[in-house]
CSV table of C-alpha atoms and ligand atoms in Angstrom, one decimal:
chain,number,residue,atom,x,y,z
W,5,MET,CA,16.1,-0.4,-19.6
W,6,GLN,CA,15.9,-2.8,-16.7
W,7,ASN,CA,12.9,-3.7,-14.6
W,8,ILE,CA,13.3,-5.4,-11.3
W,9,ILE,CA,10.9,-7.0,-8.9
W,10,LEU,CA,12.2,-6.8,-5.3
W,11,PHE,CA,10.4,-9.7,-3.7
W,12,GLY,CA,10.2,-11.1,-0.2
W,13,PRO,CA,8.1,-11.4,2.9
W,14,PRO,CA,7.1,-8.4,5.0
W,15,GLY,CA,10.1,-7.0,6.8
W,16,SER,CA,12.6,-8.5,4.4
W,17,GLY,CA,14.1,-5.0,3.6
W,18,LYS,CA,12.5,-4.4,0.2
W,19,GLY,CA,11.9,-0.7,0.9
W,20,THR,CA,15.3,-0.2,2.5
W,21,GLN,CA,17.1,-1.9,-0.4
W,22,ALA,CA,15.0,-0.2,-3.1
W,23,THR,CA,16.0,3.2,-1.8
W,24,ARG,CA,19.6,2.3,-1.9
W,25,LEU,CA,19.4,0.9,-5.4
W,26,VAL,CA,17.5,4.0,-6.6
W,27,GLU,CA,20.4,6.1,-5.4
W,28,LYS,CA,22.9,3.9,-7.3
W,29,TYR,CA,21.0,3.2,-10.5
W,30,LYS,CA,18.3,5.9,-10.8
W,31,PHE,CA,15.4,3.5,-11.1
W,32,VAL,CA,11.9,4.6,-10.4
W,33,HIS,CA,10.8,3.0,-7.2
W,34,LEU,CA,7.1,1.9,-7.2
W,35,SER,CA,5.9,0.5,-3.9
W,36,THR,CA,2.3,-0.4,-3.7
W,37,GLY,CA,2.4,-0.2,0.1
W,38,ASP,CA,3.7,3.4,-0.2
W,39,LEU,CA,1.2,4.3,-2.9
W,40,LEU,CA,-1.7,2.9,-0.8
W,41,ARG,CA,-0.5,4.8,2.3
W,42,SER,CA,-0.3,8.0,0.3
W,43,GLU,CA,-3.9,7.5,-0.9
W,44,ARG,CA,-5.0,6.9,2.6
W,45,LYS,CA,-3.2,10.1,3.8
W,46,ARG,CA,-5.0,12.1,1.1
W,47,GLU,CA,-8.3,10.4,2.2
W,48,THR,CA,-9.2,9.3,-1.3
W,49,LYS,CA,-12.0,6.8,-1.8
W,50,LEU,CA,-9.4,4.2,-2.8
W,51,GLY,CA,-7.3,5.0,0.3
W,52,ILE,CA,-10.2,4.7,2.7
W,53,GLU,CA,-11.3,1.4,1.1
W,54,ALA,CA,-7.8,0.0,1.1
W,55,GLN,CA,-7.2,0.9,4.7
W,56,LYS,CA,-9.8,-1.7,5.8
W,57,PHE,CA,-7.7,-4.5,4.4
W,58,MET,CA,-4.3,-3.1,5.4
W,59,VAL,CA,-5.0,-2.8,9.1
W,60,LYS,CA,-6.0,-6.4,9.2
W,61,GLY,CA,-2.9,-7.4,7.2
W,62,GLU,CA,-5.0,-8.7,4.3
W,63,LEU,CA,-4.3,-8.1,0.7
W,64,VAL,CA,-6.1,-5.2,-1.0
W,65,PRO,CA,-8.2,-6.5,-3.9
W,66,ASP,CA,-6.2,-7.1,-7.1
W,67,SER,CA,-8.4,-4.8,-9.2
W,68,VAL,CA,-7.5,-1.9,-6.9
W,69,VAL,CA,-3.7,-2.4,-6.9
W,70,ILE,CA,-3.5,-3.3,-10.6
W,71,GLY,CA,-5.3,-0.1,-11.6
W,72,MET,CA,-3.1,1.9,-9.2
W,73,ILE,CA,0.2,0.5,-10.6
W,74,GLU,CA,-1.0,1.0,-14.2
W,75,SER,CA,-1.5,4.7,-13.5
W,76,ALA,CA,1.9,5.0,-11.8
W,77,VAL,CA,3.7,3.3,-14.7
W,78,GLN,CA,2.0,5.5,-17.3
W,79,GLU,CA,2.7,8.7,-15.2
W,80,ALA,CA,6.3,7.8,-14.9
W,81,GLY,CA,6.8,8.1,-18.7
W,82,ASP,CA,10.2,7.4,-20.1
W,83,VAL,CA,12.5,6.1,-17.4
W,84,THR,CA,15.7,4.0,-17.0
W,85,GLY,CA,13.8,1.2,-15.3
W,86,PHE,CA,11.4,0.4,-12.5
W,87,ILE,CA,11.9,-1.3,-9.2
W,88,PHE,CA,8.6,-2.9,-8.2
W,89,ASP,CA,8.4,-3.3,-4.4
W,90,GLY,CA,5.5,-5.2,-2.8
W,91,TYR,CA,4.0,-5.8,-6.2
W,92,PRO,CA,3.0,-8.2,-7.7
W,93,ARG,CA,1.8,-10.1,-4.6
W,94,THR,CA,-0.6,-12.5,-6.4
W,95,VAL,CA,-0.4,-14.4,-9.7
W,96,PRO,CA,-3.2,-12.3,-11.3
W,97,GLN,CA,-1.2,-9.2,-10.4
W,98,ALA,CA,1.9,-10.7,-12.0
W,99,GLU,CA,-0.1,-11.5,-15.2
W,100,ALA,CA,-1.5,-7.9,-15.2
W,101,LEU,CA,2.0,-6.5,-14.8
W,102,ASP,CA,3.4,-8.6,-17.6
W,103,ALA,CA,0.6,-7.4,-19.9
W,104,LEU,CA,1.1,-3.8,-18.9
W,105,LEU,CA,4.9,-3.9,-19.5
W,106,ALA,CA,4.5,-5.8,-22.8
W,107,SER,CA,2.1,-3.1,-24.1
W,108,ASN,CA,4.9,-0.6,-23.4
W,109,GLU,CA,7.6,-2.9,-25.0
W,110,MET,CA,9.1,-3.7,-21.6
W,111,SER,CA,9.4,-6.8,-19.4
W,112,ILE,CA,10.7,-8.0,-16.1
W,113,ASP,CA,14.4,-8.7,-16.1
W,114,ARG,CA,15.0,-10.1,-12.6
W,115,VAL,CA,12.9,-11.1,-9.6
W,116,LEU,CA,15.3,-10.7,-6.7
W,117,VAL,CA,14.0,-12.5,-3.6
W,118,LEU,CA,15.1,-11.4,-0.2
W,119,ASP,CA,14.9,-14.5,2.1
W,120,VAL,CA,14.0,-13.7,5.7
W,121,ASN,CA,12.3,-16.2,8.0
W,122,GLU,CA,9.2,-15.6,10.0
W,123,GLU,CA,10.9,-15.0,13.3
W,124,GLU,CA,13.3,-12.4,11.9
W,125,SER,CA,10.4,-10.7,9.9
W,126,THR,CA,8.3,-10.5,13.1
W,127,LYS,CA,11.1,-9.1,15.2
W,128,ARG,CA,12.0,-6.4,12.6
W,129,LEU,CA,8.4,-5.3,12.1
W,130,LEU,CA,7.6,-5.1,15.8
W,131,ASP,CA,10.7,-3.0,16.1
W,132,ARG,CA,9.7,-0.8,13.2
W,133,GLY,CA,6.2,-0.5,14.8
W,134,LYS,CA,7.7,1.2,17.9
W,135,THR,CA,8.8,4.2,15.9
W,136,SER,CA,6.6,4.3,12.7
W,137,ASN,CA,2.9,5.0,13.0
W,138,ARG,CA,2.0,1.9,11.0
W,139,LYS,CA,-0.8,0.2,12.9
W,140,ASP,CA,-0.1,-3.1,11.0
W,141,ASP,CA,3.4,-3.2,12.6
W,142,GLN,CA,2.1,-2.9,16.1
W,143,ASP,CA,0.2,-6.1,16.5
W,144,GLU,CA,2.0,-9.4,16.4
W,145,SER,CA,-1.0,-11.4,15.2
W,146,VAL,CA,-1.4,-9.0,12.2
W,147,ILE,CA,2.3,-9.3,11.5
W,148,ARG,CA,2.2,-13.1,11.6
W,149,GLY,CA,-0.9,-13.0,9.5
W,150,ARG,CA,1.0,-11.0,6.8
W,151,TYR,CA,3.7,-13.6,6.8
W,152,LYS,CA,1.1,-16.3,6.3
W,153,VAL,CA,-0.5,-14.3,3.4
W,154,TYR,CA,3.0,-14.1,1.9
W,155,LEU,CA,3.3,-17.9,2.1
W,156,ASP,CA,-0.3,-18.6,0.9
W,157,TYR,CA,-0.5,-16.1,-2.0
W,158,THR,CA,2.8,-14.4,-2.8
W,159,VAL,CA,5.4,-17.2,-2.9
W,160,GLU,CA,3.6,-18.6,-5.9
W,161,VAL,CA,4.4,-15.4,-7.8
W,162,ALA,CA,8.1,-16.5,-7.7
W,163,GLY,CA,7.0,-19.8,-9.1
W,164,TYR,CA,5.2,-17.9,-11.9
W,165,TYR,CA,8.5,-16.3,-13.0
W,166,GLU,CA,10.7,-19.4,-12.4
W,167,PRO,CA,10.3,-20.8,-15.9
W,168,LYS,CA,11.7,-17.6,-17.4
W,169,GLY,CA,14.9,-18.2,-15.4
W,170,ILE,CA,14.9,-14.7,-13.9
W,171,VAL,CA,14.4,-15.5,-10.2
W,172,VAL,CA,17.4,-15.1,-7.9
W,173,ASN,CA,17.4,-15.7,-4.1
W,174,ILE,CA,19.5,-13.5,-1.9
W,175,PRO,CA,20.0,-13.9,1.8
W,176,GLY,CA,18.0,-11.1,3.4
W,177,GLU,CA,19.6,-11.5,6.9
W,178,GLY,CA,22.9,-9.8,7.2
W,179,ALA,CA,24.4,-6.3,6.9
W,180,ILE,CA,22.4,-3.8,4.9
W,181,GLU,CA,25.4,-2.8,2.8
W,182,GLU,CA,26.3,-6.4,2.0
W,183,ILE,CA,22.8,-7.2,0.8
W,184,THR,CA,22.9,-4.1,-1.4
W,185,GLU,CA,26.1,-5.4,-2.9
W,186,LEU,CA,24.6,-8.8,-3.7
W,187,LEU,CA,21.6,-7.2,-5.3
W,188,ALA,CA,23.8,-4.8,-7.3
W,189,SER,CA,25.9,-7.6,-8.7
W,190,GLU,CA,22.7,-9.3,-9.9
W,191,ILE,CA,21.5,-6.1,-11.5
W,192,GLU,CA,24.9,-5.6,-13.2
W,193,ALA,CA,24.9,-9.2,-14.5
W,194,ILE,CA,21.8,-8.5,-16.6
W,195,ALA,CA,22.8,-8.6,-20.2
E,462,ADP,P1,5.2,-5.0,4.1
E,462,ADP,O1,6.1,-5.4,3.0
E,462,ADP,O2,5.9,-4.6,5.4
E,462,ADP,O3,4.0,-5.9,4.4
E,462,ADP,P2,3.9,-3.0,2.4
E,462,ADP,O4,4.0,-1.6,2.6
E,462,ADP,O5,4.4,-3.6,1.2
E,462,ADP,O6,4.5,-3.6,3.7
E,462,ADP,O7,2.3,-3.4,2.5
E,462,ADP,C1,1.4,-3.0,3.5
E,462,ADP,C2,0.0,-3.5,3.2
E,462,ADP,O8,-0.5,-2.9,2.0
E,462,ADP,C3,-0.1,-5.0,2.9
E,462,ADP,O9,-0.3,-5.8,4.1
E,462,ADP,C4,-1.4,-5.1,2.1
E,462,ADP,O10,-2.6,-4.9,2.9
E,462,ADP,C5,-1.3,-3.8,1.2
E,462,ADP,N1,-0.6,-4.1,-0.1
E,462,ADP,C6,0.6,-3.6,-0.5
E,462,ADP,N2,0.9,-4.0,-1.7
E,462,ADP,C7,-0.1,-4.8,-2.1
E,462,ADP,C8,-0.4,-5.6,-3.2
E,462,ADP,N3,0.4,-5.7,-4.3
E,462,ADP,N4,-1.6,-6.3,-3.3
E,462,ADP,C9,-2.4,-6.3,-2.3
E,462,ADP,N5,-2.3,-5.6,-1.2
E,462,ADP,C10,-1.1,-4.9,-1.0
């Protein structure tokens, strides 16, 4: 059982790489962004509430995402391992995830950080916004705001895991296949 956090700013390729790693290793991919968009599509109370934050590029409150991820982990049952994508994004989320995993006799094995700078992130998301119907990818100020939220609240999550010696930085700018290879060799290095 291996559990990985795929970490990095918006547009760093977490979703793309998670899909490729799932094919290779049969992880269960849990993306809070995808879970929230699915709630919104089904017009649940949670989805409608979350949407107000998402369109502005702000973080959805911790209590909402923590509860959502707890349900998703319990529903997944017995699995080979999880790839968490877009979660945890704050230190309280990281603490809640550790507690949840510990109560299921699991823990995080690696935090793989995809490094992508603000200009590249902005360029990629504006591009994605042309073809996806994600409103948060269609407004440059919202995109830059999300990068700032990453710097202000999310980067410290890597600091939270640092003392455990499980954080690895990977260059996120390069060919998709090469980045998958770098991630794969880190996953295979886990004892
Ligand atoms: P990206 O990585 O491109 O920003 P995501 O799909 O991960 O896209 O997230 C989209 C939005 O969903 C975020 O801007 C935020 O509003 C909300 N969101 C996703 N995950 C979390 C989380 N763990 N905590 C709070 N808000 C979240």
